[in-house]
Amino acid sequence: IVRAGDPVLRRVAAPVTDPTAPDIAELVRDMEASLAEAGGIGLAAPQIGVSERVILISVPATRMTDDPEDGPLALTALVNPALTPIGDDRAVAAEGCLSIPGLRGEVERWIRVRLTAVTPEGWAVDTVMAGMRARVLQHEVDHLDGILYLDRMTDFTRFGYVEELIEADMREVPPRPSPATQEDVPHQEA
Ligand code: NI
């Protein structure tokens, strides 16, 4: 998988003229193999070095938001995906990217989007996606326009390496008060 710094990630990817062409089916198979190996929930063709408008998305139940319109999504390939925001609602949540491994940052995204696309089988898609589905779609379609999630970030105070951020989150949990521990802890000298 191509990492940040490779110019292919900054290029605007070309629309696919024939979504059902055999070379697109082959591209999708290559992307599926890369995604399975890397263990992500979305991938855009530029991330394997191909500047064409093809993405993969899969949302496991464990990654869903609590939005009632959100839901798990089996691995889906979309050709020439286009998104239109629905309403004004936006939400901030942490994102990572297989092209920026090990790091995580908070990004504001539209909560609800209309998705139009074509599948590699030639089916037209026209649907509304919300929650994590909408977030992953926005992240992947950004890749097709040469945009990384870093470009969307406004607050870098919660940006960093996943391991350190998880450790920091755990430290933030206040210790359970108990008389025993309070008495047992020796007085700290300043
Ligand atoms: Ni990404």
mmCIF file of C-alpha atoms and ligand atoms in Angstrom:
data_model
loop_
_atom_site.group_PDB
_atom_site.id
_atom_site.type_symbol
_atom_site.label_atom_id
_atom_site.label_comp_id
_atom_site.label_asym_id
_atom_site.label_seq_id
_atom_site.Cartn_x
_atom_site.Cartn_y
_atom_site.Cartn_z
ATOM 1 C CA ILE A 1 0.000 0.000 0.000
ATOM 2 C CA VAL A 2 1.273 3.409 -1.072
ATOM 3 C CA ARG A 3 2.205 5.722 1.803
ATOM 4 C CA ALA A 4 1.878 9.498 2.193
ATOM 5 C CA GLY A 5 4.571 11.277 0.225
ATOM 6 C CA ASP A 6 3.925 9.320 -2.982
ATOM 7 C CA PRO A 7 2.514 11.818 -5.521
ATOM 8 C CA VAL A 8 -0.194 9.339 -6.630
ATOM 9 C CA LEU A 9 -2.020 10.124 -3.370
ATOM 10 C CA ARG A 10 -2.153 13.823 -4.337
ATOM 11 C CA ARG A 11 -3.483 13.308 -7.868
ATOM 12 C CA VAL A 12 -7.153 13.620 -8.851
ATOM 13 C CA ALA A 13 -8.036 10.091 -10.003
ATOM 14 C CA ALA A 14 -9.567 9.551 -13.439
ATOM 15 C CA PRO A 15 -13.227 8.536 -13.837
ATOM 16 C CA VAL A 16 -13.704 4.945 -15.026
ATOM 17 C CA THR A 17 -15.324 4.855 -18.470
ATOM 18 C CA ASP A 18 -16.441 1.217 -18.310
ATOM 19 C CA PRO A 19 -17.078 0.008 -14.713
ATOM 20 C CA THR A 20 -17.721 -3.555 -15.933
ATOM 21 C CA ALA A 21 -14.451 -3.846 -17.883
ATOM 22 C CA PRO A 22 -12.295 -6.869 -16.951
ATOM 23 C CA ASP A 23 -9.385 -4.636 -15.891
ATOM 24 C CA ILE A 24 -11.640 -2.977 -13.302
ATOM 25 C CA ALA A 25 -12.657 -6.395 -11.948
ATOM 26 C CA GLU A 26 -8.953 -7.223 -11.688
ATOM 27 C CA LEU A 27 -8.230 -3.894 -9.954
ATOM 28 C CA VAL A 28 -11.004 -4.623 -7.428
ATOM 29 C CA ARG A 29 -9.523 -8.079 -6.729
ATOM 30 C CA ASP A 30 -6.083 -6.512 -6.147
ATOM 31 C CA MET A 31 -7.617 -3.922 -3.819
ATOM 32 C CA GLU A 32 -9.546 -6.598 -1.900
ATOM 33 C CA ALA A 33 -6.328 -8.575 -1.386
ATOM 34 C CA SER A 34 -4.467 -5.455 -0.176
ATOM 35 C CA LEU A 35 -7.277 -4.480 2.180
ATOM 36 C CA ALA A 36 -7.536 -7.989 3.620
ATOM 37 C CA GLU A 37 -3.780 -8.056 4.226
ATOM 38 C CA ALA A 38 -3.695 -4.590 5.795
ATOM 39 C CA GLY A 39 -6.844 -5.096 7.865
ATOM 40 C CA GLY A 40 -8.583 -1.785 7.152
ATOM 41 C CA ILE A 41 -12.223 -0.823 6.607
ATOM 42 C CA GLY A 42 -11.764 1.094 3.357
ATOM 43 C CA LEU A 43 -9.343 1.501 0.478
ATOM 44 C CA ALA A 44 -9.103 3.715 -2.593
ATOM 45 C CA ALA A 45 -7.384 2.671 -5.849
ATOM 46 C CA PRO A 46 -4.701 5.401 -5.592
ATOM 47 C CA GLN A 47 -3.570 3.680 -2.376
ATOM 48 C CA ILE A 48 -2.331 0.769 -4.478
ATOM 49 C CA GLY A 49 -0.872 3.165 -7.028
ATOM 50 C CA VAL A 50 -3.780 3.208 -9.510
ATOM 51 C CA SER A 51 -5.183 6.689 -10.189
ATOM 52 C CA GLU A 52 -8.742 5.608 -11.040
ATOM 53 C CA ARG A 53 -12.028 6.289 -9.266
ATOM 54 C CA VAL A 54 -12.595 2.954 -7.496
ATOM 55 C CA ILE A 55 -13.034 2.418 -3.734
ATOM 56 C CA LEU A 56 -13.727 -0.394 -1.288
ATOM 57 C CA ILE A 57 -15.683 0.024 1.933
ATOM 58 C CA SER A 58 -16.634 -2.429 4.672
ATOM 59 C CA VAL A 59 -18.035 -1.467 8.057
ATOM 60 C CA PRO A 60 -18.010 -4.170 10.737
ATOM 61 C CA ALA A 61 -20.691 -3.971 13.445
ATOM 62 C CA THR A 62 -17.973 -3.151 15.989
ATOM 63 C CA ARG A 63 -17.146 0.124 14.202
ATOM 64 C CA MET A 64 -20.695 1.467 13.849
ATOM 65 C CA THR A 65 -21.724 4.790 15.392
ATOM 66 C CA ASP A 66 -24.903 4.984 17.482
ATOM 67 C CA ASP A 67 -26.693 6.824 14.645
ATOM 68 C CA PRO A 68 -29.961 4.905 14.027
ATOM 69 C CA GLU A 69 -29.338 5.105 10.278
ATOM 70 C CA ASP A 70 -25.831 3.627 10.591
ATOM 71 C CA GLY A 71 -25.313 -0.093 10.098
ATOM 72 C CA PRO A 72 -22.711 -2.698 9.240
ATOM 73 C CA LEU A 73 -21.773 -2.983 5.586
ATOM 74 C CA ALA A 74 -20.295 -6.018 3.872
ATOM 75 C CA LEU A 75 -17.254 -5.410 1.665
ATOM 76 C CA THR A 76 -18.516 -3.306 -1.236
ATOM 77 C CA ALA A 77 -16.690 -2.067 -4.348
ATOM 78 C CA LEU A 78 -17.835 1.228 -5.834
ATOM 79 C CA VAL A 79 -16.831 2.757 -9.162
ATOM 80 C CA ASN A 80 -17.068 6.518 -9.787
ATOM 81 C CA PRO A 81 -18.567 7.215 -6.339
ATOM 82 C CA ALA A 82 -19.993 10.701 -5.788
ATOM 83 C CA LEU A 83 -21.218 12.157 -2.491
ATOM 84 C CA THR A 84 -23.628 14.982 -1.690
ATOM 85 C CA PRO A 85 -24.089 16.071 1.936
ATOM 86 C CA ILE A 86 -27.644 15.772 3.307
ATOM 87 C CA GLY A 87 -28.517 18.377 5.922
ATOM 88 C CA ASP A 88 -26.047 20.425 7.941
ATOM 89 C CA ASP A 89 -25.116 17.873 10.615
ATOM 90 C CA ARG A 90 -21.440 17.136 11.056
ATOM 91 C CA ALA A 91 -19.556 15.046 13.628
ATOM 92 C CA VAL A 92 -15.966 14.818 14.834
ATOM 93 C CA ALA A 93 -14.356 11.384 15.262
ATOM 94 C CA ALA A 94 -10.942 9.768 15.105
ATOM 95 C CA GLU A 95 -9.687 8.452 11.757
ATOM 96 C CA GLY A 96 -6.658 6.572 10.592
ATOM 97 C CA CYS A 97 -5.387 5.805 7.106
ATOM 98 C CA LEU A 98 -3.539 2.791 5.716
ATOM 99 C CA SER A 99 -1.317 5.272 3.831
ATOM 100 C CA ILE A 100 -0.401 7.014 7.109
ATOM 101 C CA PRO A 101 0.173 3.907 9.258
ATOM 102 C CA GLY A 102 0.225 4.078 13.044
ATOM 103 C CA LEU A 103 -1.262 7.564 13.321
ATOM 104 C CA ARG A 104 -4.725 8.822 14.183
ATOM 105 C CA GLY A 105 -6.428 12.195 14.202
ATOM 106 C CA GLU A 106 -9.847 13.739 14.688
ATOM 107 C CA VAL A 107 -11.744 14.830 11.594
ATOM 108 C CA GLU A 108 -15.095 16.536 11.140
ATOM 109 C CA ARG A 109 -17.328 14.892 8.508
ATOM 110 C CA TRP A 110 -20.900 15.088 7.254
ATOM 111 C CA ILE A 111 -23.115 12.703 9.231
ATOM 112 C CA ARG A 112 -25.394 11.937 6.284
ATOM 113 C CA VAL A 113 -24.546 11.791 2.577
ATOM 114 C CA ARG A 114 -26.221 10.743 -0.638
ATOM 115 C CA LEU A 115 -24.071 8.220 -2.509
ATOM 116 C CA THR A 116 -24.255 7.629 -6.240
ATOM 117 C CA ALA A 117 -21.933 5.091 -7.876
ATOM 118 C CA VAL A 118 -21.783 2.059 -10.137
ATOM 119 C CA THR A 119 -20.759 -1.424 -9.006
ATOM 120 C CA PRO A 120 -18.227 -3.487 -10.997
ATOM 121 C CA GLU A 121 -21.242 -5.651 -11.925
ATOM 122 C CA GLY A 122 -22.817 -2.625 -13.604
ATOM 123 C CA TRP A 123 -25.524 -1.860 -11.007
ATOM 124 C CA ALA A 124 -26.352 1.781 -10.396
ATOM 125 C CA VAL A 125 -26.210 2.786 -6.725
ATOM 126 C CA ASP A 126 -28.218 5.735 -5.385
ATOM 127 C CA THR A 127 -28.640 5.629 -1.620
ATOM 128 C CA VAL A 128 -28.252 7.521 1.645
ATOM 129 C CA MET A 129 -25.434 6.587 4.037
ATOM 130 C CA ALA A 130 -25.011 7.775 7.633
ATOM 131 C CA GLY A 131 -22.645 7.387 10.572
ATOM 132 C CA MET A 132 -19.509 5.311 10.050
ATOM 133 C CA ARG A 133 -20.570 4.352 6.505
ATOM 134 C CA ALA A 134 -20.765 8.042 5.610
ATOM 135 C CA ARG A 135 -17.426 8.752 7.320
ATOM 136 C CA VAL A 136 -15.539 5.977 5.519
ATOM 137 C CA LEU A 137 -17.097 6.995 2.195
ATOM 138 C CA GLN A 138 -15.981 10.608 2.666
ATOM 139 C CA HIS A 139 -12.461 9.447 3.607
ATOM 140 C CA GLU A 140 -12.194 7.202 0.520
ATOM 141 C CA VAL A 141 -13.721 9.661 -1.968
ATOM 142 C CA ASP A 142 -11.262 12.256 -0.626
ATOM 143 C CA HIS A 143 -8.460 9.866 -1.678
ATOM 144 C CA LEU A 144 -9.833 10.004 -5.239
ATOM 145 C CA ASP A 145 -9.492 13.793 -5.125
ATOM 146 C CA GLY A 146 -5.930 13.733 -3.773
ATOM 147 C CA ILE A 147 -7.045 14.688 -0.248
ATOM 148 C CA LEU A 148 -5.745 13.044 2.949
ATOM 149 C CA TYR A 149 -7.554 13.188 6.309
ATOM 150 C CA LEU A 150 -4.712 15.377 7.604
ATOM 151 C CA ASP A 151 -5.905 18.112 5.232
ATOM 152 C CA ARG A 152 -9.314 18.050 6.937
ATOM 153 C CA MET A 153 -7.979 18.290 10.486
ATOM 154 C CA THR A 154 -8.391 21.539 12.418
ATOM 155 C CA ASP A 155 -7.297 20.401 15.905
ATOM 156 C CA PHE A 156 -3.925 18.679 16.118
ATOM 157 C CA THR A 157 -3.910 18.376 19.911
ATOM 158 C CA ARG A 158 -5.474 14.909 19.593
ATOM 159 C CA PHE A 159 -3.278 13.818 16.676
ATOM 160 C CA GLY A 160 -0.641 11.199 17.228
ATOM 161 C CA TYR A 161 0.392 7.577 17.280
ATOM 162 C CA VAL A 162 -2.464 5.173 17.987
ATOM 163 C CA GLU A 163 -0.600 3.371 20.796
ATOM 164 C CA GLU A 164 0.218 6.589 22.657
ATOM 165 C CA LEU A 165 -3.319 7.952 22.227
ATOM 166 C CA ILE A 166 -4.857 4.745 23.601
ATOM 167 C CA GLU A 167 -2.437 4.855 26.536
ATOM 168 C CA ALA A 168 -3.337 8.507 27.180
ATOM 169 C CA ASP A 169 -7.065 7.693 27.020
ATOM 170 C CA MET A 170 -6.603 4.970 29.649
ATOM 171 C CA ARG A 171 -4.686 7.345 31.930
ATOM 172 C CA GLU A 172 -7.559 9.849 31.671
ATOM 173 C CA VAL A 173 -9.970 7.390 33.324
ATOM 174 C CA PRO A 174 -10.163 8.548 36.966
ATOM 175 C CA PRO A 175 -9.133 5.887 39.503
ATOM 176 C CA ARG A 176 -12.001 4.403 41.479
ATOM 177 C CA PRO A 177 -12.034 6.061 44.909
ATOM 178 C CA SER A 178 -11.692 3.625 47.764
ATOM 179 C CA PRO A 179 -10.756 4.393 51.389
ATOM 180 C CA ALA A 180 -8.191 1.587 51.431
ATOM 181 C CA THR A 181 -6.142 2.881 48.519
ATOM 182 C CA GLN A 182 -6.353 6.453 49.753
ATOM 183 C CA GLU A 183 -4.910 5.426 53.099
ATOM 184 C CA ASP A 184 -2.355 3.055 51.650
ATOM 185 C CA VAL A 185 -0.866 5.520 49.229
ATOM 186 C CA PRO A 186 2.093 7.181 50.953
ATOM 187 C CA HIS A 187 2.115 10.942 51.000
ATOM 188 C CA GLN A 188 3.914 12.298 47.978
ATOM 189 C CA GLU A 189 6.529 14.889 48.657
ATOM 190 C CA ALA A 190 6.496 17.809 46.327
HETATM 191 NI NI NI B 1 -7.023 6.498 3.823
#
